[in-house]
mmCIF file of C-alpha atoms and ligand atoms in Angstrom:
data_model
loop_
_atom_site.group_PDB
_atom_site.id
_atom_site.type_symbol
_atom_site.label_atom_id
_atom_site.label_comp_id
_atom_site.label_asym_id
_atom_site.label_seq_id
_atom_site.Cartn_x
_atom_site.Cartn_y
_atom_site.Cartn_z
ATOM 1 C CA MET K 1 11.899 -15.247 -47.740
ATOM 2 C CA ASP K 2 15.333 -16.015 -46.333
ATOM 3 C CA TRP K 3 15.397 -17.944 -43.073
ATOM 4 C CA LYS K 4 16.810 -14.862 -41.283
ATOM 5 C CA THR K 5 13.755 -12.843 -42.273
ATOM 6 C CA ARG K 6 11.405 -15.715 -41.479
ATOM 7 C CA LEU K 7 12.827 -15.826 -37.938
ATOM 8 C CA LEU K 8 11.349 -12.346 -37.431
ATOM 9 C CA ASN K 9 8.129 -12.806 -39.397
ATOM 10 C CA PRO K 10 6.817 -16.234 -38.401
ATOM 11 C CA ALA K 11 3.389 -17.401 -39.365
ATOM 12 C CA PRO K 12 1.801 -18.547 -36.034
ATOM 13 C CA GLN K 13 2.333 -22.275 -35.682
ATOM 14 C CA ALA K 14 0.638 -23.253 -32.432
ATOM 15 C CA ARG K 15 -3.104 -22.910 -32.051
ATOM 16 C CA ARG K 16 -4.091 -19.720 -30.182
ATOM 17 C CA ASP K 17 -7.307 -20.987 -28.592
ATOM 18 C CA TYR K 18 -5.675 -22.039 -25.312
ATOM 19 C CA ALA K 19 -8.349 -21.436 -22.671
ATOM 20 C CA SER K 20 -6.021 -21.169 -19.655
ATOM 21 C CA LEU K 21 -7.253 -20.152 -16.199
ATOM 22 C CA ALA K 22 -4.144 -17.935 -15.921
ATOM 23 C CA THR K 23 -3.675 -14.564 -17.598
ATOM 24 C CA PRO K 24 -0.882 -14.805 -20.191
ATOM 25 C CA VAL K 25 2.293 -12.794 -19.589
ATOM 26 C CA TYR K 26 2.325 -10.366 -22.501
ATOM 27 C CA ARG K 27 5.811 -8.961 -22.940
ATOM 28 C CA GLY K 28 6.122 -6.100 -25.352
ATOM 29 C CA SER K 29 7.097 -2.507 -25.872
ATOM 30 C CA THR K 30 6.043 -1.919 -29.499
ATOM 31 C CA VAL K 31 2.432 -2.381 -30.489
ATOM 32 C CA VAL K 32 1.792 -3.020 -34.171
ATOM 33 C CA PHE K 33 -0.918 -0.835 -35.743
ATOM 34 C CA SER K 34 -3.139 -1.892 -38.626
ATOM 35 C CA ASP K 35 -2.349 1.226 -40.683
ATOM 36 C CA GLN K 36 -0.775 4.631 -40.312
ATOM 37 C CA ASP K 37 -4.042 6.283 -39.342
ATOM 38 C CA ALA K 38 -4.356 3.926 -36.376
ATOM 39 C CA VAL K 39 -1.039 5.096 -34.822
ATOM 40 C CA THR K 40 -1.583 6.703 -31.398
ATOM 41 C CA ASP K 41 0.386 7.367 -28.224
ATOM 42 C CA ASP K 42 -2.324 7.371 -25.592
ATOM 43 C CA TRP K 43 -2.323 6.169 -21.954
ATOM 44 C CA ARG K 44 -6.086 5.431 -22.119
ATOM 45 C CA GLN K 45 -5.537 2.000 -23.682
ATOM 46 C CA ALA K 46 -8.561 0.340 -22.078
ATOM 47 C CA GLU K 47 -10.840 2.642 -24.110
ATOM 48 C CA HIS K 48 -8.717 3.665 -27.087
ATOM 49 C CA GLY K 49 -6.826 0.454 -27.824
ATOM 50 C CA TYR K 50 -3.220 -0.454 -27.282
ATOM 51 C CA SER K 51 -0.533 2.034 -28.282
ATOM 52 C CA TYR K 52 2.649 1.344 -26.326
ATOM 53 C CA GLY K 53 3.829 -1.122 -23.682
ATOM 54 C CA LEU K 54 4.778 1.733 -21.386
ATOM 55 C CA TYR K 55 1.081 2.164 -20.496
ATOM 56 C CA GLY K 56 0.675 -1.528 -19.709
ATOM 57 C CA THR K 57 0.428 -4.751 -21.663
ATOM 58 C CA PRO K 58 -2.803 -6.788 -21.395
ATOM 59 C CA THR K 59 -1.319 -8.458 -18.286
ATOM 60 C CA ALA K 60 -1.068 -5.115 -16.486
ATOM 61 C CA LEU K 61 -4.469 -3.957 -17.737
ATOM 62 C CA GLU K 62 -6.070 -7.183 -16.528
ATOM 63 C CA LEU K 63 -4.598 -6.601 -13.066
ATOM 64 C CA ALA K 64 -5.740 -2.962 -13.143
ATOM 65 C CA ALA K 65 -9.287 -3.900 -14.157
ATOM 66 C CA ARG K 66 -9.584 -6.611 -11.467
ATOM 67 C CA LEU K 67 -8.360 -4.204 -8.768
ATOM 68 C CA ALA K 68 -10.737 -1.490 -9.935
ATOM 69 C CA ASP K 69 -13.589 -4.007 -9.724
ATOM 70 C CA LEU K 70 -12.506 -5.176 -6.255
ATOM 71 C CA GLU K 71 -12.152 -1.649 -4.865
ATOM 72 C CA GLY K 72 -15.208 -0.201 -6.617
ATOM 73 C CA ALA K 73 -13.022 2.296 -8.474
ATOM 74 C CA GLU K 74 -13.719 3.979 -11.805
ATOM 75 C CA ALA K 75 -10.312 2.732 -12.956
ATOM 76 C CA THR K 76 -6.881 1.775 -11.617
ATOM 77 C CA LEU K 77 -3.343 2.456 -12.802
ATOM 78 C CA ILE K 78 -0.569 -0.048 -12.056
ATOM 79 C CA VAL K 79 2.783 1.537 -11.140
ATOM 80 C CA PRO K 80 6.227 0.158 -10.163
ATOM 81 C CA GLY K 81 5.649 0.301 -6.381
ATOM 82 C CA GLY K 82 3.736 1.872 -3.523
ATOM 83 C CA GLN K 83 6.167 4.759 -3.363
ATOM 84 C CA ALA K 84 5.714 5.465 -7.088
ATOM 85 C CA ALA K 85 1.935 5.481 -6.451
ATOM 86 C CA ILE K 86 2.446 8.135 -3.736
ATOM 87 C CA ALA K 87 4.599 10.236 -6.082
ATOM 88 C CA LEU K 88 2.063 9.988 -8.915
ATOM 89 C CA ILE K 89 -0.771 11.224 -6.640
ATOM 90 C CA TYR K 90 1.240 14.183 -5.299
ATOM 91 C CA LEU K 91 2.348 15.232 -8.768
ATOM 92 C CA ALA K 92 -1.108 14.863 -10.291
ATOM 93 C CA TYR K 93 -2.796 16.993 -7.616
ATOM 94 C CA CYS K 94 -0.118 19.487 -6.587
ATOM 95 C CA THR K 95 1.801 22.079 -8.584
ATOM 96 C CA ALA K 96 4.234 24.832 -7.498
ATOM 97 C CA GLY K 97 2.514 26.939 -4.837
ATOM 98 C CA SER K 98 0.185 24.132 -3.707
ATOM 99 C CA HIS K 99 -0.323 23.204 -0.048
ATOM 100 C CA ALA K 100 -0.973 19.597 0.975
ATOM 101 C CA LEU K 101 -1.589 17.893 4.335
ATOM 102 C CA VAL K 102 -0.122 14.542 5.393
ATOM 103 C CA PRO K 103 -0.520 12.757 8.753
ATOM 104 C CA HIS K 104 2.499 12.596 11.127
ATOM 105 C CA SER K 105 2.004 8.812 11.059
ATOM 106 C CA ALA K 106 2.354 8.501 7.297
ATOM 107 C CA TYR K 107 4.691 5.986 5.665
ATOM 108 C CA GLY K 108 8.236 7.374 6.197
ATOM 109 C CA PRO K 109 9.193 7.707 2.508
ATOM 110 C CA ASN K 110 5.949 9.658 1.866
ATOM 111 C CA LYS K 111 7.086 12.247 4.457
ATOM 112 C CA ALA K 112 10.628 12.141 3.012
ATOM 113 C CA MET K 113 9.184 13.024 -0.401
ATOM 114 C CA ALA K 114 7.241 15.861 1.200
ATOM 115 C CA THR K 115 10.309 17.425 2.793
ATOM 116 C CA GLY K 116 12.604 16.494 -0.071
ATOM 117 C CA MET K 117 11.587 16.517 -3.719
ATOM 118 C CA LEU K 118 8.232 18.281 -3.213
ATOM 119 C CA ARG K 119 9.672 21.112 -1.213
ATOM 120 C CA GLY K 120 12.178 21.651 -4.008
ATOM 121 C CA LEU K 121 9.288 21.877 -6.457
ATOM 122 C CA GLY K 122 7.622 24.559 -4.369
ATOM 123 C CA ILE K 123 4.923 22.295 -2.943
ATOM 124 C CA ASP K 124 4.329 22.864 0.782
ATOM 125 C CA VAL K 125 3.352 19.651 2.588
ATOM 126 C CA GLU K 126 2.258 20.187 6.180
ATOM 127 C CA PRO K 127 2.119 17.291 8.682
ATOM 128 C CA TYR K 128 -1.004 16.966 10.841
ATOM 129 C CA ASP K 129 -2.130 14.927 13.857
ATOM 130 C CA PRO K 130 -3.657 11.732 12.399
ATOM 131 C CA MET K 131 -6.428 11.818 15.068
ATOM 132 C CA ILE K 132 -7.516 15.338 14.093
ATOM 133 C CA GLY K 133 -10.791 14.234 12.459
ATOM 134 C CA ALA K 134 -13.135 17.111 11.563
ATOM 135 C CA GLY K 135 -10.553 19.510 13.071
ATOM 136 C CA ILE K 136 -8.674 19.232 9.760
ATOM 137 C CA ALA K 137 -10.960 22.031 8.503
ATOM 138 C CA ALA K 138 -8.861 24.605 10.424
ATOM 139 C CA LEU K 139 -5.717 23.551 8.482
ATOM 140 C CA ILE K 140 -7.201 23.894 5.020
ATOM 141 C CA ARG K 141 -5.919 26.947 3.151
ATOM 142 C CA ASP K 142 -6.972 28.611 -0.079
ATOM 143 C CA ASN K 143 -4.120 26.808 -1.875
ATOM 144 C CA THR K 144 -4.662 23.377 -0.270
ATOM 145 C CA ALA K 145 -4.786 20.919 -3.169
ATOM 146 C CA LEU K 146 -4.628 17.513 -1.450
ATOM 147 C CA ILE K 147 -5.158 15.880 1.930
ATOM 148 C CA TRP K 148 -3.528 12.517 2.520
ATOM 149 C CA CYS K 149 -4.953 9.935 4.885
ATOM 150 C CA GLU K 150 -3.138 6.781 5.879
ATOM 151 C CA SER K 151 -5.168 4.524 8.098
ATOM 152 C CA PRO K 152 -3.902 2.816 10.148
ATOM 153 C CA GLY K 153 -0.783 4.980 10.328
ATOM 154 C CA SER K 154 2.601 3.391 9.755
ATOM 155 C CA VAL K 155 4.017 1.830 12.954
ATOM 156 C CA THR K 156 1.829 3.838 15.376
ATOM 157 C CA MET K 157 -1.354 2.403 13.801
ATOM 158 C CA GLU K 158 -3.751 5.326 14.334
ATOM 159 C CA ILE K 159 -7.129 4.575 12.725
ATOM 160 C CA GLN K 160 -8.205 7.859 11.185
ATOM 161 C CA ASP K 161 -11.723 9.272 11.048
ATOM 162 C CA VAL K 162 -11.589 9.252 7.247
ATOM 163 C CA PRO K 163 -15.286 10.186 6.714
ATOM 164 C CA ALA K 164 -14.870 13.296 8.918
ATOM 165 C CA ILE K 165 -11.706 14.325 7.073
ATOM 166 C CA VAL K 166 -13.413 13.740 3.705
ATOM 167 C CA ALA K 167 -16.424 15.836 4.745
ATOM 168 C CA ALA K 168 -14.242 18.775 5.812
ATOM 169 C CA ALA K 169 -12.100 18.505 2.651
ATOM 170 C CA HIS K 170 -14.995 18.263 0.208
ATOM 171 C CA ASP K 171 -16.714 21.168 1.943
ATOM 172 C CA LYS K 172 -13.790 23.261 0.729
ATOM 173 C CA GLY K 173 -13.352 21.498 -2.623
ATOM 174 C CA VAL K 174 -10.155 19.670 -1.604
ATOM 175 C CA ALA K 175 -9.367 16.149 -2.844
ATOM 176 C CA VAL K 176 -8.559 13.326 -0.378
ATOM 177 C CA ALA K 177 -6.004 10.602 -1.126
ATOM 178 C CA LEU K 178 -5.762 7.453 0.964
ATOM 179 C CA ASP K 179 -2.882 5.045 1.447
ATOM 180 C CA ASN K 180 -5.041 1.910 1.750
ATOM 181 C CA THR K 181 -2.174 -0.624 1.800
ATOM 182 C CA TYR K 182 -3.015 -2.111 5.214
ATOM 183 C CA ALA K 183 -6.567 -2.815 4.041
ATOM 184 C CA ALA K 184 -5.295 -4.518 0.861
ATOM 185 C CA GLY K 185 -7.865 -2.281 -0.848
ATOM 186 C CA VAL K 186 -10.663 -4.413 0.634
ATOM 187 C CA LEU K 187 -10.892 -4.247 4.465
ATOM 188 C CA PHE K 188 -11.669 -0.522 4.261
ATOM 189 C CA ASP K 189 -13.914 0.635 1.389
ATOM 190 C CA ALA K 190 -12.179 3.850 0.335
ATOM 191 C CA PHE K 191 -14.770 5.030 -2.149
ATOM 192 C CA ALA K 192 -17.807 4.234 0.005
ATOM 193 C CA HIS K 193 -16.145 6.503 2.569
ATOM 194 C CA GLY K 194 -15.741 9.342 0.078
ATOM 195 C CA VAL K 195 -12.029 9.156 -0.777
ATOM 196 C CA ASP K 196 -11.085 10.567 -4.231
ATOM 197 C CA VAL K 197 -7.892 8.572 -4.896
ATOM 198 C CA SER K 198 -6.823 5.386 -3.159
ATOM 199 C CA MET K 199 -3.435 3.710 -3.499
ATOM 200 C CA GLN K 200 -1.890 0.555 -2.193
ATOM 201 C CA ALA K 201 1.485 -1.119 -2.327
ATOM 202 C CA LEU K 202 0.657 -4.360 -4.147
ATOM 203 C CA THR K 203 4.061 -5.377 -2.807
ATOM 204 C CA LYS K 204 2.271 -6.212 0.475
ATOM 205 C CA TYR K 205 -0.958 -8.244 0.469
ATOM 206 C CA VAL K 206 -1.818 -8.573 -3.223
ATOM 207 C CA GLY K 207 1.671 -9.856 -4.073
ATOM 208 C CA GLY K 208 1.612 -11.566 -0.719
ATOM 209 C CA HIS K 209 4.917 -13.491 -0.974
ATOM 210 C CA SER K 210 7.656 -10.835 -0.681
ATOM 211 C CA ASP K 211 8.773 -11.486 -4.235
ATOM 212 C CA LEU K 212 7.543 -8.478 -6.215
ATOM 213 C CA LEU K 213 7.244 -4.684 -6.085
ATOM 214 C CA LEU K 214 4.160 -3.019 -7.552
ATOM 215 C CA GLY K 215 1.688 -0.319 -6.669
ATOM 216 C CA ALA K 216 -1.851 0.585 -7.642
ATOM 217 C CA VAL K 217 -3.594 3.966 -7.867
ATOM 218 C CA SER K 218 -7.399 3.796 -8.000
ATOM 219 C CA ALA K 219 -9.618 6.715 -9.005
ATOM 220 C CA ARG K 220 -13.076 7.341 -7.592
ATOM 221 C CA ASP K 221 -14.391 8.861 -10.843
ATOM 222 C CA ARG K 222 -13.515 9.920 -14.353
ATOM 223 C CA ALA K 223 -12.315 13.342 -13.202
ATOM 224 C CA ALA K 224 -9.772 11.782 -10.829
ATOM 225 C CA PHE K 225 -8.647 9.279 -13.465
ATOM 226 C CA ASP K 226 -8.176 12.073 -16.074
ATOM 227 C CA LYS K 227 -6.091 14.024 -13.604
ATOM 228 C CA LEU K 228 -3.814 11.049 -12.871
ATOM 229 C CA GLY K 229 -3.443 9.622 -16.377
ATOM 230 C CA PRO K 230 -1.390 12.322 -18.119
ATOM 231 C CA ILE K 231 1.068 12.480 -15.199
ATOM 232 C CA TYR K 232 1.303 8.679 -15.199
ATOM 233 C CA GLN K 233 2.178 8.876 -18.914
ATOM 234 C CA GLN K 234 4.699 11.701 -18.444
ATOM 235 C CA LEU K 235 6.479 9.970 -15.555
ATOM 236 C CA GLY K 236 6.809 6.753 -17.597
ATOM 237 C CA LEU K 237 5.707 4.459 -14.752
ATOM 238 C CA ALA K 238 6.183 1.185 -16.654
ATOM 239 C CA VAL K 239 5.650 -2.169 -14.909
ATOM 240 C CA SER K 240 6.869 -5.649 -15.632
ATOM 241 C CA PRO K 241 4.209 -8.035 -16.995
ATOM 242 C CA ASP K 242 5.905 -10.818 -15.014
ATOM 243 C CA ASP K 243 5.318 -8.955 -11.765
ATOM 244 C CA CYS K 244 1.724 -8.272 -12.817
ATOM 245 C CA SER K 245 1.287 -11.983 -13.471
ATOM 246 C CA LEU K 246 2.514 -12.750 -9.935
ATOM 247 C CA ALA K 247 0.114 -10.146 -8.541
ATOM 248 C CA LEU K 248 -2.749 -11.725 -10.488
ATOM 249 C CA ARG K 249 -1.839 -15.028 -8.926
ATOM 250 C CA GLY K 250 -1.690 -13.406 -5.476
ATOM 251 C CA LEU K 251 -5.215 -12.059 -5.886
ATOM 252 C CA GLN K 252 -6.546 -15.581 -6.164
ATOM 253 C CA THR K 253 -5.528 -16.421 -2.580
ATOM 254 C CA LEU K 254 -5.939 -12.935 -1.084
ATOM 255 C CA ALA K 255 -9.141 -13.731 0.793
ATOM 256 C CA LEU K 256 -7.709 -16.972 2.216
ATOM 257 C CA ARG K 257 -4.463 -15.311 3.318
ATOM 258 C CA LEU K 258 -6.148 -12.279 4.864
ATOM 259 C CA ASP K 259 -8.522 -14.520 6.769
ATOM 260 C CA THR K 260 -5.788 -16.705 8.277
ATOM 261 C CA LEU K 261 -3.467 -13.752 8.943
ATOM 262 C CA GLU K 262 -6.217 -11.869 10.770
ATOM 263 C CA LYS K 263 -6.830 -14.788 13.129
ATOM 264 C CA SER K 264 -3.160 -15.542 13.824
ATOM 265 C CA THR K 265 -2.273 -11.876 14.291
ATOM 266 C CA LEU K 266 -5.057 -11.348 16.814
ATOM 267 C CA GLN K 267 -3.808 -14.346 18.817
ATOM 268 C CA VAL K 268 -0.241 -12.999 18.918
ATOM 269 C CA ALA K 269 -1.412 -9.465 19.722
ATOM 270 C CA THR K 270 -3.602 -10.671 22.567
ATOM 271 C CA TRP K 271 -0.744 -12.764 24.008
ATOM 272 C CA LEU K 272 1.515 -9.676 23.921
ATOM 273 C CA ALA K 273 -1.185 -7.486 25.515
ATOM 274 C CA ASN K 274 -1.157 -9.859 28.495
ATOM 275 C CA HIS K 275 2.615 -10.024 28.840
ATOM 276 C CA PRO K 276 4.084 -8.249 31.919
ATOM 277 C CA ALA K 277 6.933 -6.586 29.912
ATOM 278 C CA VAL K 278 4.502 -5.040 27.399
ATOM 279 C CA ASP K 279 2.918 -1.632 27.993
ATOM 280 C CA THR K 280 0.605 -1.153 24.990
ATOM 281 C CA VAL K 281 -0.375 -3.032 21.851
ATOM 282 C CA PHE K 282 -1.354 -1.000 18.805
ATOM 283 C CA HIS K 283 -3.592 -3.401 16.893
ATOM 284 C CA PRO K 284 -6.755 -1.971 15.263
ATOM 285 C CA ALA K 285 -9.028 -4.634 16.770
ATOM 286 C CA LEU K 286 -7.819 -3.956 20.344
ATOM 287 C CA ALA K 287 -9.268 -1.076 22.387
ATOM 288 C CA THR K 288 -5.717 0.184 23.126
ATOM 289 C CA CYS K 289 -5.252 1.199 19.476
ATOM 290 C CA PRO K 290 -5.855 4.922 18.846
ATOM 291 C CA GLY K 291 -8.974 5.200 16.716
ATOM 292 C CA HIS K 292 -10.214 1.681 17.558
ATOM 293 C CA ASP K 293 -13.811 3.041 17.486
ATOM 294 C CA HIS K 294 -13.295 4.232 13.929
ATOM 295 C CA TRP K 295 -12.069 0.773 13.048
ATOM 296 C CA LYS K 296 -15.200 -0.810 14.547
ATOM 297 C CA ARG K 297 -17.410 1.629 12.659
ATOM 298 C CA ASP K 298 -15.719 1.626 9.231
ATOM 299 C CA TRP K 299 -13.753 -1.592 8.766
ATOM 300 C CA SER K 300 -14.607 -5.212 7.899
ATOM 301 C CA GLY K 301 -11.478 -6.771 9.391
ATOM 302 C CA SER K 302 -7.864 -6.414 10.455
ATOM 303 C CA ALA K 303 -4.634 -7.545 8.828
ATOM 304 C CA SER K 304 -1.204 -8.910 9.802
ATOM 305 C CA VAL K 305 0.887 -5.920 10.881
ATOM 306 C CA PHE K 306 0.802 -4.224 14.283
ATOM 307 C CA SER K 307 3.079 -2.711 16.895
ATOM 308 C CA PHE K 308 3.648 -2.920 20.606
ATOM 309 C CA VAL K 309 5.511 -0.805 23.145
ATOM 310 C CA PHE K 310 7.622 -2.266 25.968
ATOM 311 C CA LYS K 311 7.187 -0.954 29.488
ATOM 312 C CA ASP K 312 9.392 2.009 30.569
ATOM 313 C CA ARG K 313 11.605 -0.237 32.675
ATOM 314 C CA ILE K 314 12.797 -2.106 29.554
ATOM 315 C CA THR K 315 15.785 -0.279 28.070
ATOM 316 C CA ALA K 316 16.297 0.435 24.327
ATOM 317 C CA ASP K 317 19.270 -2.010 24.423
ATOM 318 C CA GLN K 318 17.077 -4.748 25.833
ATOM 319 C CA VAL K 319 14.617 -4.184 22.986
ATOM 320 C CA VAL K 320 17.419 -4.610 20.445
ATOM 321 C CA ASP K 321 18.506 -7.776 22.228
ATOM 322 C CA PHE K 322 14.912 -9.025 22.059
ATOM 323 C CA ILE K 323 14.819 -8.489 18.260
ATOM 324 C CA ASN K 324 18.183 -10.213 17.806
ATOM 325 C CA ALA K 325 17.087 -13.176 19.932
ATOM 326 C CA LEU K 326 14.115 -13.995 17.675
ATOM 327 C CA ALA K 327 14.585 -17.080 15.548
ATOM 328 C CA VAL K 328 11.273 -17.738 13.760
ATOM 329 C CA PHE K 329 10.628 -14.048 13.253
ATOM 330 C CA LYS K 330 13.035 -12.612 10.667
ATOM 331 C CA ILE K 331 14.302 -9.069 10.993
ATOM 332 C CA GLY K 332 13.027 -7.086 8.063
ATOM 333 C CA LEU K 333 11.049 -4.200 6.637
ATOM 334 C CA SER K 334 7.960 -4.477 4.452
ATOM 335 C CA TRP K 335 5.157 -6.834 5.344
ATOM 336 C CA GLY K 336 2.119 -8.673 3.997
ATOM 337 C CA GLY K 337 4.021 -11.781 2.938
ATOM 338 C CA VAL K 338 3.934 -15.287 4.349
ATOM 339 C CA HIS K 339 6.875 -14.837 6.761
ATOM 340 C CA SER K 340 6.727 -13.298 10.214
ATOM 341 C CA LEU K 341 8.928 -10.226 10.616
ATOM 342 C CA ALA K 342 10.022 -8.023 13.501
ATOM 343 C CA VAL K 343 11.763 -4.665 13.626
ATOM 344 C CA VAL K 344 12.367 -1.993 16.234
ATOM 345 C CA TYR K 345 12.062 1.723 15.428
ATOM 346 C CA PRO K 346 14.735 3.356 17.628
ATOM 347 C CA ASP K 347 14.246 6.911 16.302
ATOM 348 C CA LEU K 348 10.612 6.941 15.256
ATOM 349 C CA ASP K 349 9.723 10.493 14.216
ATOM 350 C CA ARG K 350 6.420 11.305 15.978
ATOM 351 C CA PRO K 351 6.140 14.891 17.275
ATOM 352 C CA LEU K 352 3.409 14.018 19.785
ATOM 353 C CA GLN K 353 5.038 10.885 21.265
ATOM 354 C CA ASP K 354 8.465 9.582 22.148
ATOM 355 C CA PHE K 355 8.704 5.822 22.477
ATOM 356 C CA GLY K 356 12.352 5.852 23.540
ATOM 357 C CA GLY K 357 13.302 2.955 21.251
ATOM 358 C CA ARG K 358 10.670 0.682 22.836
ATOM 359 C CA ILE K 359 8.263 0.364 19.886
ATOM 360 C CA VAL K 360 8.443 -2.860 17.898
ATOM 361 C CA ARG K 361 6.480 -3.671 14.747
ATOM 362 C CA LEU K 362 5.573 -7.221 13.908
ATOM 363 C CA ASN K 363 4.256 -8.763 10.724
ATOM 364 C CA ILE K 364 2.595 -12.097 11.266
ATOM 365 C CA GLY K 365 2.983 -14.722 8.546
ATOM 366 C CA LEU K 366 1.585 -18.205 7.982
ATOM 367 C CA GLU K 367 3.755 -20.086 10.459
ATOM 368 C CA SER K 368 2.035 -21.916 13.301
ATOM 369 C CA VAL K 369 0.865 -19.404 15.958
ATOM 370 C CA SER K 370 2.220 -21.560 18.800
ATOM 371 C CA ASP K 371 5.731 -21.423 17.292
ATOM 372 C CA LEU K 372 5.455 -17.664 16.909
ATOM 373 C CA ILE K 373 4.363 -17.136 20.497
ATOM 374 C CA ALA K 374 7.080 -19.502 21.768
ATOM 375 C CA ASP K 375 9.651 -17.505 19.779
ATOM 376 C CA LEU K 376 8.486 -14.182 21.279
ATOM 377 C CA ASP K 377 8.404 -15.766 24.728
ATOM 378 C CA GLN K 378 12.004 -17.067 24.596
ATOM 379 C CA ALA K 379 13.260 -13.679 23.345
ATOM 380 C CA MET K 380 11.449 -11.547 25.968
ATOM 381 C CA PRO K 381 13.683 -9.509 28.309
ATOM 382 C CA SER K 382 14.040 -11.210 31.686
ATOM 383 C CA ASP K 383 13.274 -8.987 34.678
HETATM 384 C C1 PLP I 1 5.315 -0.479 1.824
HETATM 385 C C2 PLP I 1 4.443 0.694 1.821
HETATM 386 C C3 PLP I 1 4.476 1.644 0.773
HETATM 387 C C4 PLP I 1 5.456 1.569 -0.365
HETATM 388 O O1 PLP I 1 5.376 0.450 -1.118
HETATM 389 P P1 PLP I 1 6.619 -0.059 -2.026
HETATM 390 O O2 PLP I 1 5.951 -0.974 -2.974
HETATM 391 O O3 PLP I 1 7.568 -0.716 -1.096
HETATM 392 O O4 PLP I 1 7.196 1.162 -2.701
HETATM 393 C C5 PLP I 1 3.558 2.674 0.847
HETATM 394 N N1 PLP I 1 2.703 2.825 1.856
HETATM 395 C C6 PLP I 1 2.692 1.961 2.875
HETATM 396 C C7 PLP I 1 1.703 2.154 3.994
HETATM 397 C C8 PLP I 1 3.560 0.877 2.909
HETATM 398 O O5 PLP I 1 3.555 0.051 3.936
#
């Protein structure tokens, strides 16, 4: 054959028996079939064999299988980010005319999807008090298709009574989805507590270094997986094998990072709780966090993100000055990486509470705790 043809049809030259500890990065869209009869287009590649890169290369499927094993799921789908995971769950469980419930304290873009795209599709998503517990039963309607839990809630950190919500939901045949990002899929055992579908932003703890965006959707059983799969295929939620490779690397140090972050975060939270300018600290392991008793009952640990509220006498402008005066803490959204972050929520949308621009969220990273506390101390408003 001509050299131009040989460029595209090489006989393998290097040996293929390279027993690396790392999962190879498989790039590829097309999958080559052995014969015409073998041609398929099927998202269930783990069982039916590979058909198309859109449903994951072996790198993505390796990540999916390891997460499913870690979370005790039937199976996991890898998607481009946490927000894509949320969209997939809504669209798999709800159709025009469905009613769904989502806590007031849910991740902002989840609520934005509820009042935006989903409303346009005729799906009615009703917000509920995250501390409602078994009282959720009164909100379930004949057309309720899905109940979201997010525990702890975004920014306000409410630890939900997930088992009570699951019991009320299952009593009426309603599925429960959980945003389990804070728990990294491990600090709260979603499936042992009855959840049907659990998702997490791998962007946070599994990635762990603020350098990738990925999400995971884990199914409790075959029925949940079969509901999610076709919608996953239709939405075309392709992921990069390079990002999956980084997430696989992140998994190897997840335990170590979570352990160190838990200790450092508790030290910073405790220091803040004792500071005269601070009114309340919302950290799951502190009694001042709403739902702290649920955390003690259901959780195996706490993570790196928490919030605190300044006393009433501190003005919203002083809080902004505090954020701007931080030097070690960077100002930024997202969390779960190795850097400490701070951000104020001036217009936090919580119907039951108004923090008047005095609620600050911190993410603690791997810097020395004494430097972090010194940084907070120097930035604190003077009386
Ligand atoms: C960050 C986050 C998401 C979204 O994840 P992305 O990967 O950024 O899309 C979803 N839920 C929670 C609780 C988050 O913190």
